[in-house]
Amino acid sequence: MITKNTSAPAVDATLRAWGLRLTRQRRIILEVVHATDAHPTAAFVYRRVRRRLPRVSLATVYRNLRRLAAEGFLAERADPSGVRFDGNTAPHDHFTCVACGRIYDVPTRATRGVRARIAVRSGFEVLNHRVEFYGRCGACRRQGGRSPVKGQRRS
Amino acid sequence: MITKNTSAPAVDATLRAWGLRLTRQRRIILEVVHATDAHPTAAFVYRRVRRRLPRVSLATVYRNLRRLAAEGFLAERADPSGVRFDGNTAPHDHFTCVACGRIYDVPTRATRGVRARIAVRSGFEVLNHRVEFYGRCGACRRQGGRSPVKGQRRS
DNA sequence: TTTGTTGTTGATAATGATTACTAAAAATAC
DNA sequence: GTATTTTTAGTAATCATTATCAACAACAAA
Ligand SMILES: [Mn+2]
Ligand SMILES: [Mn+2]
Ligand SMILES: [Zn+2]
Ligand SMILES: [Zn+2]
């Protein structure tokens, strides 16, 4: 599934505003992450970027993913399957299928109010929160009752 | 902060029921995790266990943490700071202080109902869910307005 | 208790993911 | 254009975790 491609000029301007140079590799890395909703790993992004830049270095991919995440152009999340990147920087939750390993976006609407409810207790100042659901996606439920897979390949 | 020490005989019985032998190292590893609420890393557990078993191997600590987690004697969680273990196997959420890195338990009461709300949509069968809060704990708020630390040492 | 079987351990090598390093190349400023 | 500054590619190094395996310890049958 492909999401809308980020408009290059707009991204360029924002990158510049943050003092980031516009290198071919940086732009393509960002485009690759924005062009998928698969919550890709660094290795996945590397494979995709190499289609367009066969000589790109894995280190360059890591370097830029980390930096672009730090600057807010994409999101970085760690879960049991490792570190993944998300071009969708709007607030949303996730559903991970324990059978196929796919990670689906879930509108935050369902969990709105969670933060407010916790904020009042214990003197914690809550700046952010994350909700993760685990279960079986529609496709996997239809395909029969196989039990959850243990070793999920990281794509 | 120390939580109640697991009663050795009871644990012994349960371990046996699961076909796990009662080795000195296995029991002490479990005790160490149950004796702290710091959500320790494997390295932290290793250091603690060595106080009582100076010749224990790091591999033994990993092996048993993973197995004890798989059998349900403790919980394993992955987050941006890495893999951590939790002796508290009751359902509960977590608050991570972005200033000091400490992870606090949060009663699930505050987020009850979250799962039910999501279960109805998209054909997902929700088996489990996790809520993570991020912010500043009471201690860190008092200590002044330093901005969140980036590199948190893993204890 | 002795003995036999089988699971577990300690030591260390291997792996996989990520980061550090650095000379060369590219982007930007003048 | 030339000068200045960043970034890159390639690769070595690091870090967390897992695999391997001979020696050992737990358990149970005798
Ligand atoms: Mn997402
Ligand atoms: Mn906990
Ligand atoms: Zn699925
Ligand atoms: Zn704190």
Short mmCIF file of C-alpha atoms (C1' of nucleotides) and ligand atoms in Angstrom, two decimals:
data_model
loop_
_atom_site.label_atom_id
_atom_site.label_comp_id
_atom_site.label_asym_id
_atom_site.label_seq_id
_atom_site.Cartn_x
_atom_site.Cartn_y
_atom_site.Cartn_z
CA MET A 1 0.00 0.00 0.00
CA ILE A 2 1.37 3.39 -1.02
CA THR A 3 0.52 6.59 0.75
CA LYS A 4 0.71 9.98 -0.87
CA ASN A 5 4.17 11.01 -1.91
CA THR A 6 5.55 13.97 -0.01
CA SER A 7 5.71 17.05 -2.19
CA ALA A 8 9.41 17.49 -2.87
CA PRO A 9 9.59 21.32 -2.89
CA ALA A 10 7.75 21.60 0.41
CA VAL A 11 10.02 19.08 2.05
CA ASP A 12 13.06 20.79 0.59
CA ALA A 13 12.04 24.07 2.14
CA THR A 14 11.45 22.52 5.53
CA LEU A 15 14.71 20.63 5.42
CA ARG A 16 16.52 23.86 4.64
CA ALA A 17 14.72 25.63 7.44
CA TRP A 18 16.25 23.09 9.79
CA GLY A 19 19.72 23.63 8.41
CA LEU A 20 19.75 20.29 6.62
CA ARG A 21 21.45 20.19 3.28
CA LEU A 22 19.50 18.77 0.40
CA THR A 23 21.44 15.75 -0.67
CA ARG A 24 20.09 13.25 -3.12
CA GLN A 25 20.35 10.45 -0.58
CA ARG A 26 18.63 12.39 2.19
CA ARG A 27 15.71 13.27 0.01
CA ILE A 28 15.29 9.76 -1.34
CA ILE A 29 15.49 8.19 2.10
CA LEU A 30 12.74 10.49 3.29
CA GLU A 31 10.67 9.75 0.20
CA VAL A 32 11.02 6.02 0.67
CA VAL A 33 9.78 6.19 4.25
CA HIS A 34 6.91 8.44 3.28
CA ALA A 35 5.96 6.17 0.38
CA THR A 36 5.12 3.13 2.50
CA ASP A 37 2.89 2.45 5.46
CA ALA A 38 4.72 -0.75 6.37
CA HIS A 39 6.63 0.83 9.27
CA PRO A 40 9.92 -0.20 7.70
CA THR A 41 13.17 -1.15 9.39
CA ALA A 42 16.44 0.53 8.44
CA ALA A 43 17.34 -2.53 6.37
CA PHE A 44 14.08 -2.27 4.44
CA VAL A 45 14.67 1.40 3.69
CA TYR A 46 18.22 0.58 2.63
CA ARG A 47 16.97 -1.99 0.10
CA ARG A 48 14.44 0.42 -1.33
CA VAL A 49 16.84 3.35 -1.54
CA ARG A 50 19.38 1.17 -3.35
CA ARG A 51 16.95 0.75 -6.21
CA ARG A 52 17.42 4.42 -6.94
CA LEU A 53 20.91 4.92 -5.53
CA PRO A 54 22.77 1.65 -5.95
CA ARG A 55 25.91 3.00 -4.31
CA VAL A 56 24.29 4.33 -1.15
CA SER A 57 25.84 3.22 2.11
CA LEU A 58 23.92 1.54 4.89
CA ALA A 59 25.55 3.98 7.28
CA THR A 60 24.08 6.86 5.30
CA VAL A 61 20.64 5.38 5.63
CA TYR A 62 20.97 5.01 9.38
CA ARG A 63 22.49 8.45 9.77
CA ASN A 64 19.68 10.13 7.90
CA LEU A 65 16.85 8.10 9.35
CA ARG A 66 18.02 9.04 12.83
CA ARG A 67 18.49 12.65 11.96
CA LEU A 68 15.23 13.03 10.06
CA ALA A 69 13.48 11.46 13.03
CA ALA A 70 15.21 13.83 15.45
CA GLU A 71 14.08 16.77 13.33
CA GLY A 72 10.53 15.48 13.19
CA PHE A 73 10.31 14.56 9.51
CA LEU A 74 9.50 11.00 10.46
CA ALA A 75 8.88 8.96 13.58
CA GLU A 76 11.08 6.30 15.10
CA ARG A 77 9.61 3.54 17.22
CA ALA A 78 11.11 0.58 19.05
CA ASP A 79 9.09 -2.53 19.68
CA PRO A 80 9.77 -6.23 20.18
CA SER A 81 10.54 -6.63 16.48
CA GLY A 82 13.21 -3.94 16.60
CA VAL A 83 13.46 -0.33 15.50
CA ARG A 84 11.06 0.88 12.85
CA PHE A 85 10.38 4.17 11.10
CA ASP A 86 7.07 5.76 10.28
CA GLY A 87 6.44 8.46 7.71
CA ASN A 88 3.15 9.25 9.38
CA THR A 89 4.05 11.84 11.98
CA ALA A 90 0.47 12.60 12.92
CA PRO A 91 -0.64 11.20 16.28
CA HIS A 92 -1.93 7.69 15.86
CA ASP A 93 -1.81 4.31 17.54
CA HIS A 94 -0.77 0.91 16.21
CA PHE A 95 -2.09 -2.59 15.93
CA THR A 96 0.48 -5.36 15.51
CA CYS A 97 -0.71 -8.69 14.17
CA VAL A 98 0.98 -11.46 16.12
CA ALA A 99 0.39 -13.88 13.24
CA CYS A 100 1.84 -12.02 10.25
CA GLY A 101 3.78 -9.28 12.03
CA ARG A 102 2.20 -6.47 10.06
CA ILE A 103 1.76 -3.17 11.85
CA TYR A 104 -1.43 -1.25 11.13
CA ASP A 105 -2.20 2.36 11.91
CA VAL A 106 -5.11 2.92 14.24
CA PRO A 107 -6.79 6.30 14.52
CA THR A 108 -6.09 7.87 17.88
CA ARG A 109 -9.74 8.70 18.26
CA ALA A 110 -10.20 5.38 20.04
CA THR A 111 -7.76 6.26 22.79
CA ARG A 112 -8.41 9.96 23.16
CA GLY A 113 -8.75 10.97 26.76
CA VAL A 114 -6.28 8.41 28.01
CA ARG A 115 -3.64 10.99 28.70
CA ALA A 116 -5.91 13.37 30.49
CA ARG A 117 -7.04 10.63 32.80
CA ILE A 118 -3.52 9.76 33.88
CA ALA A 119 -2.16 13.30 34.06
CA VAL A 120 -3.79 14.04 37.37
CA ARG A 121 -2.04 11.42 39.45
CA SER A 122 1.34 11.03 41.10
CA GLY A 123 2.80 14.37 40.09
CA PHE A 124 3.68 13.12 36.63
CA GLU A 125 3.72 15.66 33.84
CA VAL A 126 2.58 13.64 30.83
CA LEU A 127 3.97 15.00 27.58
CA ASN A 128 3.19 12.09 25.33
CA HIS A 129 1.76 8.63 25.25
CA ARG A 130 1.58 5.58 23.03
CA VAL A 131 -0.97 2.83 22.72
CA GLU A 132 -0.11 -0.49 21.12
CA PHE A 133 -2.60 -3.21 20.35
CA TYR A 134 -1.70 -6.83 19.68
CA GLY A 135 -3.85 -9.48 18.10
CA ARG A 136 -4.78 -11.00 14.75
CA CYS A 137 -5.61 -8.97 11.71
CA GLY A 138 -8.59 -9.71 9.49
CA ALA A 139 -6.54 -11.48 6.84
CA CYS A 140 -4.91 -13.81 9.37
CA ARG A 141 -8.18 -14.60 11.10
CA ARG A 142 -9.68 -15.73 7.81
CA GLN A 143 -6.66 -17.85 6.94
CA GLY A 144 -7.39 -20.20 9.80
CA GLY A 145 -6.42 -20.70 13.38
CA ARG A 146 -2.69 -21.06 13.27
CA SER A 147 -1.13 -20.01 16.55
CA PRO A 148 0.95 -16.86 16.75
CA VAL A 149 4.34 -17.08 15.08
CA LYS A 150 7.41 -16.65 17.25
CA GLY A 151 10.21 -15.66 14.95
CA GLN A 152 8.97 -12.84 12.75
CA ARG A 153 11.29 -11.84 9.94
CA ARG A 154 12.13 -8.18 10.05
CA SER A 155 11.32 -6.61 6.73
CA MET B 1 12.71 0.49 46.20
CA ILE B 2 12.20 -3.15 47.08
CA THR B 3 8.99 -5.04 46.51
CA LYS B 4 7.99 -8.11 48.40
CA ASN B 5 10.33 -11.01 47.93
CA THR B 6 8.75 -13.95 46.15
CA SER B 7 8.13 -16.81 48.51
CA ALA B 8 10.71 -19.37 47.50
CA PRO B 9 8.67 -22.55 48.10
CA ALA B 10 5.72 -21.28 46.08
CA VAL B 11 7.91 -20.31 43.16
CA ASP B 12 9.72 -23.61 43.40
CA ALA B 13 6.45 -25.48 43.04
CA THR B 14 5.36 -23.46 40.03
CA LEU B 15 8.71 -23.80 38.36
CA ARG B 16 8.52 -27.54 38.82
CA ALA B 17 4.99 -27.63 37.48
CA TRP B 18 6.36 -26.12 34.27
CA GLY B 19 9.09 -28.73 34.06
CA LEU B 20 11.80 -26.26 34.97
CA ARG B 21 14.58 -27.55 37.14
CA LEU B 22 15.37 -25.65 40.27
CA THR B 23 18.89 -24.49 39.79
CA ARG B 24 20.51 -22.04 42.12
CA GLN B 25 21.05 -19.58 39.27
CA ARG B 26 17.49 -19.78 37.95
CA ARG B 27 16.01 -19.15 41.34
CA ILE B 28 18.31 -16.23 42.12
CA ILE B 29 17.72 -14.61 38.72
CA LEU B 30 13.99 -14.74 39.33
CA GLU B 31 14.43 -13.38 42.85
CA VAL B 32 16.53 -10.48 41.63
CA VAL B 33 13.91 -9.43 39.08
CA HIS B 34 11.12 -9.76 41.61
CA ALA B 35 13.08 -7.78 44.18
CA THR B 36 13.20 -4.55 42.20
CA ASP B 37 10.69 -2.32 40.48
CA ALA B 38 13.33 -0.67 38.33
CA HIS B 39 12.43 -2.64 35.19
CA PRO B 40 16.00 -3.88 34.91
CA THR B 41 17.96 -4.73 31.80
CA ALA B 42 19.71 -8.07 31.44
CA ALA B 43 23.01 -6.38 32.33
CA PHE B 44 21.51 -4.99 35.53
CA VAL B 45 20.22 -8.40 36.54
CA TYR B 46 23.60 -9.89 35.73
CA ARG B 47 25.36 -7.46 38.08
CA ARG B 48 22.92 -8.16 40.88
CA VAL B 49 23.05 -11.93 40.48
CA ARG B 50 26.85 -11.84 40.55
CA ARG B 51 26.75 -10.50 44.08
CA ARG B 52 25.34 -13.85 45.13
CA LEU B 53 26.81 -16.05 42.41
CA PRO B 54 30.12 -14.51 41.38
CA ARG B 55 30.76 -17.20 38.78
CA VAL B 56 27.42 -16.91 36.95
CA SER B 57 27.62 -16.48 33.20
CA LEU B 58 25.94 -13.63 31.34
CA ALA B 59 24.56 -16.24 28.94
CA THR B 60 22.89 -17.99 31.83
CA VAL B 61 21.20 -14.76 32.85
CA TYR B 62 19.89 -14.15 29.34
CA ARG B 63 18.84 -17.77 28.91
CA ASN B 64 16.82 -17.77 32.10
CA LEU B 65 15.34 -14.31 31.75
CA ARG B 66 14.00 -15.26 28.35
CA ARG B 67 12.71 -18.60 29.50
CA LEU B 68 11.15 -17.31 32.69
CA ALA B 69 9.45 -14.64 30.60
CA ALA B 70 8.19 -17.21 28.11
CA GLU B 71 6.74 -19.25 30.97
CA GLY B 72 5.10 -16.21 32.49
CA PHE B 73 7.15 -15.82 35.65
CA LEU B 74 8.15 -12.36 34.59
CA ALA B 75 7.44 -9.92 31.76
CA GLU B 76 9.72 -8.79 28.99
CA ARG B 77 9.30 -5.43 27.31
CA ALA B 78 11.13 -3.62 24.53
CA ASP B 79 11.21 0.14 24.39
CA PRO B 80 13.53 2.85 23.06
CA SER B 81 15.99 2.20 25.89
CA GLY B 82 16.23 -1.49 25.00
CA VAL B 83 14.89 -4.71 26.45
CA ARG B 84 13.77 -4.69 30.05
CA PHE B 85 12.28 -7.21 32.45
CA ASP B 86 9.49 -6.73 34.93
CA GLY B 87 8.74 -8.90 37.92
CA ASN B 88 5.25 -7.47 38.06
CA THR B 89 3.23 -9.73 35.81
CA ALA B 90 -0.10 -8.19 36.68
CA PRO B 91 -1.62 -5.97 33.98
CA HIS B 92 -0.35 -2.44 34.35
CA ASP B 93 0.88 0.48 32.26
CA HIS B 94 4.09 2.47 32.45
CA PHE B 95 5.26 6.01 32.72
CA THR B 96 8.79 6.76 31.51
CA CYS B 97 10.44 9.95 32.71
CA VAL B 98 12.26 11.54 29.79
CA ALA B 99 14.52 13.42 32.20
CA CYS B 100 15.84 10.67 34.47
CA GLY B 101 14.86 7.60 32.45
CA ARG B 102 13.09 5.91 35.34
CA ILE B 103 10.11 3.74 34.48
CA TYR B 104 7.17 3.87 36.86
CA ASP B 105 4.26 1.49 37.09
CA VAL B 106 0.85 3.01 36.42
CA PRO B 107 -2.33 1.24 37.48
CA THR B 108 -4.26 0.06 34.45
CA ARG B 109 -7.42 1.52 35.90
CA ALA B 110 -6.71 4.76 34.05
CA THR B 111 -6.74 3.09 30.65
CA ARG B 112 -9.43 0.50 31.18
CA GLY B 113 -11.84 0.39 28.29
CA VAL B 114 -9.24 1.22 25.68
CA ARG B 115 -9.22 -2.25 24.27
CA ALA B 116 -12.97 -2.60 24.06
CA ARG B 117 -13.22 0.60 22.08
CA ILE B 118 -10.78 -0.56 19.43
CA ALA B 119 -11.94 -4.15 19.21
CA VAL B 120 -14.98 -3.34 17.13
CA ARG B 121 -13.22 -1.85 14.11
CA SER B 122 -11.39 -3.19 11.09
CA GLY B 123 -11.80 -6.86 11.79
CA PHE B 124 -8.94 -6.87 14.27
CA GLU B 125 -9.07 -9.39 17.05
CA VAL B 126 -7.37 -7.58 19.92
CA LEU B 127 -5.70 -9.97 22.34
CA ASN B 128 -3.59 -7.53 24.25
CA HIS B 129 -2.60 -3.91 24.48
CA ARG B 130 -0.02 -1.67 26.05
CA VAL B 131 -0.09 1.95 27.08
CA GLU B 132 3.09 3.94 27.59
CA PHE B 133 3.25 7.43 28.99
CA TYR B 134 6.19 9.78 28.62
CA GLY B 135 6.91 12.93 30.54
CA ARG B 136 8.64 14.22 33.67
CA CYS B 137 8.32 12.57 37.04
CA GLY B 138 7.67 14.54 40.22
CA ALA B 139 11.29 14.45 41.32
CA CYS B 140 12.57 15.79 38.01
CA ARG B 141 9.96 18.52 37.85
CA ARG B 142 11.07 19.80 41.24
CA GLN B 143 14.74 19.73 40.30
CA GLY B 144 14.23 22.48 37.76
CA GLY B 145 13.51 22.86 34.11
CA ARG B 146 16.34 21.06 32.44
CA SER B 147 15.36 19.76 29.06
CA PRO B 148 14.98 16.06 28.43
CA VAL B 149 18.20 14.10 28.33
CA LYS B 150 19.06 12.31 25.10
CA GLY B 151 21.56 9.60 25.97
CA GLN B 152 20.13 7.66 28.87
CA ARG B 153 22.45 5.11 30.40
CA ARG B 154 20.88 1.69 30.51
CA SER B 155 20.96 0.39 34.05
"C1'" DT C 1 23.25 -43.95 48.52
"C1'" DT C 2 24.70 -44.93 44.12
"C1'" DT C 3 23.93 -44.56 39.43
"C1'" DG C 4 22.09 -43.18 35.00
"C1'" DT C 5 19.72 -39.89 32.40
"C1'" DT C 6 18.88 -35.51 31.00
"C1'" DG C 7 18.68 -30.52 31.57
"C1'" DT C 8 21.68 -26.70 32.73
"C1'" DT C 9 25.83 -24.07 33.15
"C1'" DG C 10 30.13 -21.31 32.12
"C1'" DA C 11 33.18 -19.91 28.77
"C1'" DT C 12 33.63 -18.12 24.64
"C1'" DA C 13 32.84 -17.76 19.63
"C1'" DA C 14 29.52 -16.08 16.45
"C1'" DT C 15 25.96 -13.11 14.92
"C1'" DG C 16 23.24 -9.06 13.80
"C1'" DA C 17 22.22 -4.35 14.37
"C1'" DT C 18 24.03 -0.02 14.90
"C1'" DT C 19 27.74 3.43 15.28
"C1'" DA C 20 32.44 5.44 14.64
"C1'" DC C 21 35.95 6.80 11.65
"C1'" DT C 22 37.97 9.11 7.70
"C1'" DA C 23 39.43 10.41 3.11
"C1'" DA C 24 36.97 11.80 -0.84
"C1'" DA C 25 32.95 13.99 -2.86
"C1'" DA C 26 29.13 17.08 -2.84
"C1'" DA C 27 26.54 21.10 -1.31
"C1'" DT C 28 26.52 25.73 -0.25
"C1'" DA C 29 28.52 30.39 0.41
"C1'" DC C 30 31.28 34.08 -1.42
"C1'" DG D 1 34.62 30.30 -10.55
"C1'" DT D 2 37.03 29.28 -5.50
"C1'" DA D 3 36.63 28.57 -0.53
"C1'" DT D 4 34.24 26.55 3.23
"C1'" DT D 5 31.45 23.26 5.42
"C1'" DT D 6 28.75 18.96 5.38
"C1'" DT D 7 27.93 14.73 3.89
"C1'" DT D 8 29.04 10.46 1.93
"C1'" DA D 9 30.89 5.57 1.01
"C1'" DG D 10 33.38 2.14 2.72
"C1'" DT D 11 34.75 -0.22 6.35
"C1'" DA D 12 36.23 -1.14 11.09
"C1'" DA D 13 34.55 -1.17 15.67
"C1'" DT D 14 31.08 -1.71 19.21
"C1'" DC D 15 27.26 -3.50 21.64
"C1'" DA D 16 23.60 -6.64 22.78
"C1'" DT D 17 22.24 -11.04 22.23
"C1'" DT D 18 22.54 -15.94 20.79
"C1'" DA D 19 24.85 -20.36 19.61
"C1'" DT D 20 27.91 -23.95 20.78
"C1'" DC D 21 29.59 -27.52 23.57
"C1'" DA D 22 32.19 -29.99 27.14
"C1'" DA D 23 31.72 -30.20 32.08
"C1'" DC D 24 28.44 -30.23 35.65
"C1'" DA D 25 24.31 -30.56 38.57
"C1'" DA D 26 19.47 -31.93 39.30
"C1'" DC D 27 16.45 -35.41 39.52
"C1'" DA D 28 14.66 -40.02 39.83
"C1'" DA D 29 15.03 -44.98 39.60
"C1'" DA D 30 17.09 -48.59 41.80
MN MN E 1 2.09 4.31 11.98
MN MN E 2 6.09 -2.52 35.43
ZN ZN E 3 -1.98 -10.72 10.21
ZN ZN E 4 12.49 11.73 36.41
#
